[in-house]
Coordinates of C-alpha atoms in Angstrom, one line a residue:
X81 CA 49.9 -8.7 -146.6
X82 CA 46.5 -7.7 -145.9
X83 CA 45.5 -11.7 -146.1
X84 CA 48.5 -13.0 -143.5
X85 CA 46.9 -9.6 -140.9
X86 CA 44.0 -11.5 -140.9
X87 CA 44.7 -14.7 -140.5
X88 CA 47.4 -14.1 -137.7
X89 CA 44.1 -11.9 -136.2
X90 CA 41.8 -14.3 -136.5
X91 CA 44.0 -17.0 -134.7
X92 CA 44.8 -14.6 -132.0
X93 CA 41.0 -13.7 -131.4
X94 CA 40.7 -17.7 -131.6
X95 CA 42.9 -18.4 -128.4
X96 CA 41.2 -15.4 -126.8
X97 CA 38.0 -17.3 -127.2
X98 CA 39.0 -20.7 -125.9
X99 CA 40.2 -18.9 -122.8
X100 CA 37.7 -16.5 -122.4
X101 CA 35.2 -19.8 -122.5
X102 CA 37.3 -22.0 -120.2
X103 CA 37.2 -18.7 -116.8
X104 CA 33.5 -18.6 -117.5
X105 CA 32.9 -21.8 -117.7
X106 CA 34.7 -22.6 -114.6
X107 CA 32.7 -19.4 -113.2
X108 CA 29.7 -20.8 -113.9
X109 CA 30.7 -24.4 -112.1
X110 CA 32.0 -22.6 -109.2
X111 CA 28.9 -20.3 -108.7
X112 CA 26.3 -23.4 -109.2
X113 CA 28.1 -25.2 -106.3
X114 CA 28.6 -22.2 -104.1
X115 CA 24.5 -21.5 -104.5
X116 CA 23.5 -25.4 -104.3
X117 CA 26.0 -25.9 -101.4
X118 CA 25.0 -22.8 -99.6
X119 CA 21.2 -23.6 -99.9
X120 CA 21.6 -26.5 -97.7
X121 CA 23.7 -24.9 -95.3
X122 CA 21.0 -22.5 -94.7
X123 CA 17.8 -24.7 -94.6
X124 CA 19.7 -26.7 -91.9
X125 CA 20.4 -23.6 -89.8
X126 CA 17.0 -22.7 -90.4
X127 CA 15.2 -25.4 -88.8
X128 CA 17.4 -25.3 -85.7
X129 CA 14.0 -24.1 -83.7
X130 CA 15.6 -21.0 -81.6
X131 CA 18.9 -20.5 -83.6
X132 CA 16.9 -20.4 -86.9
X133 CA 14.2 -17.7 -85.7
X134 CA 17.4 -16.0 -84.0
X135 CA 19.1 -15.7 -87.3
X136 CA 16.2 -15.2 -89.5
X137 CA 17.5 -11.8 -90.9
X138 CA 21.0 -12.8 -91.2
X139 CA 19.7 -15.5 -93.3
X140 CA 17.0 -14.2 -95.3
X141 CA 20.3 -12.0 -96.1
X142 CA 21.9 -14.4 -97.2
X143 CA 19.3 -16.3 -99.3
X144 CA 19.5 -13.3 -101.1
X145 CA 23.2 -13.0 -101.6
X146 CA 23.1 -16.5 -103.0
X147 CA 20.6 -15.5 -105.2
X148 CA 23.1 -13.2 -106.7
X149 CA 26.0 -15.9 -106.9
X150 CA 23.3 -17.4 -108.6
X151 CA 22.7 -15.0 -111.1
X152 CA 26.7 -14.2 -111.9
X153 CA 26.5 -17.8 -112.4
X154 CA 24.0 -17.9 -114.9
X155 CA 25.7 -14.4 -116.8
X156 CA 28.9 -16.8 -116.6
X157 CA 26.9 -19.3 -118.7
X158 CA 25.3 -16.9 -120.5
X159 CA 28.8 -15.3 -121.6
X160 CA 30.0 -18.6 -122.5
X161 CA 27.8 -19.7 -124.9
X162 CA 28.1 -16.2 -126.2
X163 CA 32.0 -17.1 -126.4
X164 CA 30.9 -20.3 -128.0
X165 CA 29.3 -18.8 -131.0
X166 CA 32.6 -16.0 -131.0
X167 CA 34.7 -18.7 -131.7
X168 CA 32.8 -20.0 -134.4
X169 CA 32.3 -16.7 -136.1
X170 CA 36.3 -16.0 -136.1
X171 CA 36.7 -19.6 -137.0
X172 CA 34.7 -19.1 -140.2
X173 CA 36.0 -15.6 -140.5
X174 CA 39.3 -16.9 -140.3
X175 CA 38.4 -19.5 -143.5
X176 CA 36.9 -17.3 -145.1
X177 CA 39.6 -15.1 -145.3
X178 CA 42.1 -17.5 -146.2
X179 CA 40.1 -18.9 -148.9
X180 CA 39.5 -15.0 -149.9
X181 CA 35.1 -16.0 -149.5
X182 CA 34.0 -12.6 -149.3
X183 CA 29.9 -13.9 -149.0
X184 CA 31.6 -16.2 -146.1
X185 CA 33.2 -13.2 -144.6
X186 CA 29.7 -11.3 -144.6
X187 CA 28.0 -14.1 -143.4
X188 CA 30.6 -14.9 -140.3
X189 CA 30.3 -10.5 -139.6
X190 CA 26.6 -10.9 -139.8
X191 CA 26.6 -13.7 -137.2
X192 CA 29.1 -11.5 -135.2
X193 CA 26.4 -9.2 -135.2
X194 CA 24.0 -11.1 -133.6
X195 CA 26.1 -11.9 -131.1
X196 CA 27.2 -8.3 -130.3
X197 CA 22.6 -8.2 -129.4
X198 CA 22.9 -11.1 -127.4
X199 CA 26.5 -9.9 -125.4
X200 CA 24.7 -6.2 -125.1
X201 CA 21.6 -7.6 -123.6
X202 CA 23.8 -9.7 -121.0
X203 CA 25.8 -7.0 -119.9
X204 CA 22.4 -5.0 -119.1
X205 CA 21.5 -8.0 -117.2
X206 CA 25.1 -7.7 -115.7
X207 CA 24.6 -4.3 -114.4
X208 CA 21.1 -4.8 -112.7
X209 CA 22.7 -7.6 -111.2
X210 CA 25.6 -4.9 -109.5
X211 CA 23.0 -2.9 -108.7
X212 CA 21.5 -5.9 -106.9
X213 CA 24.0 -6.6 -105.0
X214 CA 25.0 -2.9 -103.7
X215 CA 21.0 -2.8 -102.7
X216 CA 22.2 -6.2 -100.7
X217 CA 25.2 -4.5 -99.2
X218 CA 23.4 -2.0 -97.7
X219 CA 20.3 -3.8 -96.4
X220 CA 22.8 -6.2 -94.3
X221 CA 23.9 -3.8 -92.4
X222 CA 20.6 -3.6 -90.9
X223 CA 19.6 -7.4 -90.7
X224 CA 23.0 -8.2 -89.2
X225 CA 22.5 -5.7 -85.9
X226 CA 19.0 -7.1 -85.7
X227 CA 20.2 -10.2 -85.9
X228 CA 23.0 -9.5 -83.2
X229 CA 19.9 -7.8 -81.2
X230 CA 18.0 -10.9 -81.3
X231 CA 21.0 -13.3 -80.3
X232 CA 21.7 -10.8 -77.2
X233 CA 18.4 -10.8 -76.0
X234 CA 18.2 -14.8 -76.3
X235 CA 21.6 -15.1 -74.6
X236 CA 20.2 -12.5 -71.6
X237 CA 16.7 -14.3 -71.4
X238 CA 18.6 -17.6 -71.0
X239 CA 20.8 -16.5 -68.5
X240 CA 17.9 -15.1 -66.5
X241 CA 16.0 -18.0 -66.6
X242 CA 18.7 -20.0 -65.4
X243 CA 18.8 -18.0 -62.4
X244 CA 15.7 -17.7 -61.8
X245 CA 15.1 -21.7 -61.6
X246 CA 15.5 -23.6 -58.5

């Protein structure tokens, strides 16, 4: 009974794996464009001469945002090669206890193991990465109504100097 538990376990944990892999993966592809993509966008704005200074905070903002897709990215990576090596520790688990192995069943929890260190240390990485981007949050507030400030101010010095010219 204990055998047929184990198996049925291990094939569940399997398809957990493949999925887990496939939303991170995807993660990952999605956050590398969006931080490629959106790296362009802003080294065009910022050589427009006067709209570039303008919007210098706003986009020193968000040069640092996409830092942060970048690094989600990257954890999304990181997570699944981490899935990766999950799914061949429950795969060899899973032979091991259908072939009733008990040094392959060590082997495959000592691996798990390993990979508990490496998921751990991600998720540390993970958190610093939240705190990151509340710390981001909150500092936008400010470079957004500066950058507002200086897009008034060019908008009213324009103005003026149209009127002023002949």
């Amino acid at each position: 009974m204990g055998f047929r538990l184990g198996e049925k376990l291990s094939s569940g944990l399997g398809n957990a794996t493949r999925i887990g892999k496939k939303v991170l993966g995807e993660a990952n592809r999605i956050g590398q464009k969006i931080s490629s993509e959106g790296g362009r966008v802003l080294s065009v704005v910022e050589r427009i001469p006067v709209i570039g200074a303008a919007l210098s905070p706003a986009t020193g903002v968000a040069r640092s945002a996409l830092g942060l897709v970048q690094n989600a990215a990257d954890l999304a990576g990181a997570g699944e090669s981490i899935l990766t090596g999950a799914e061949g520790v429950v795969r060899a688990g899973g032979a091991a206890i259908k072939s009733g192995d008990a040094a392959g069943a060590m082997e495959a929890l000592r691996r798990g193991r390993e990979l508990k260190g490496n998921a751990e240390s991600n998720l540390e990485r993970a958190r610093q990465v939240a705190t990151e981007a509340g710390s981001l949050g909150r500092s936008s507030q400010s470079a957004f109504a500066q950058t507002r400030g200086n897009l008034n101010r060019g908008m009213v010095g324009a103005i003026m100097g149209s009127l002023t010219d002949p």
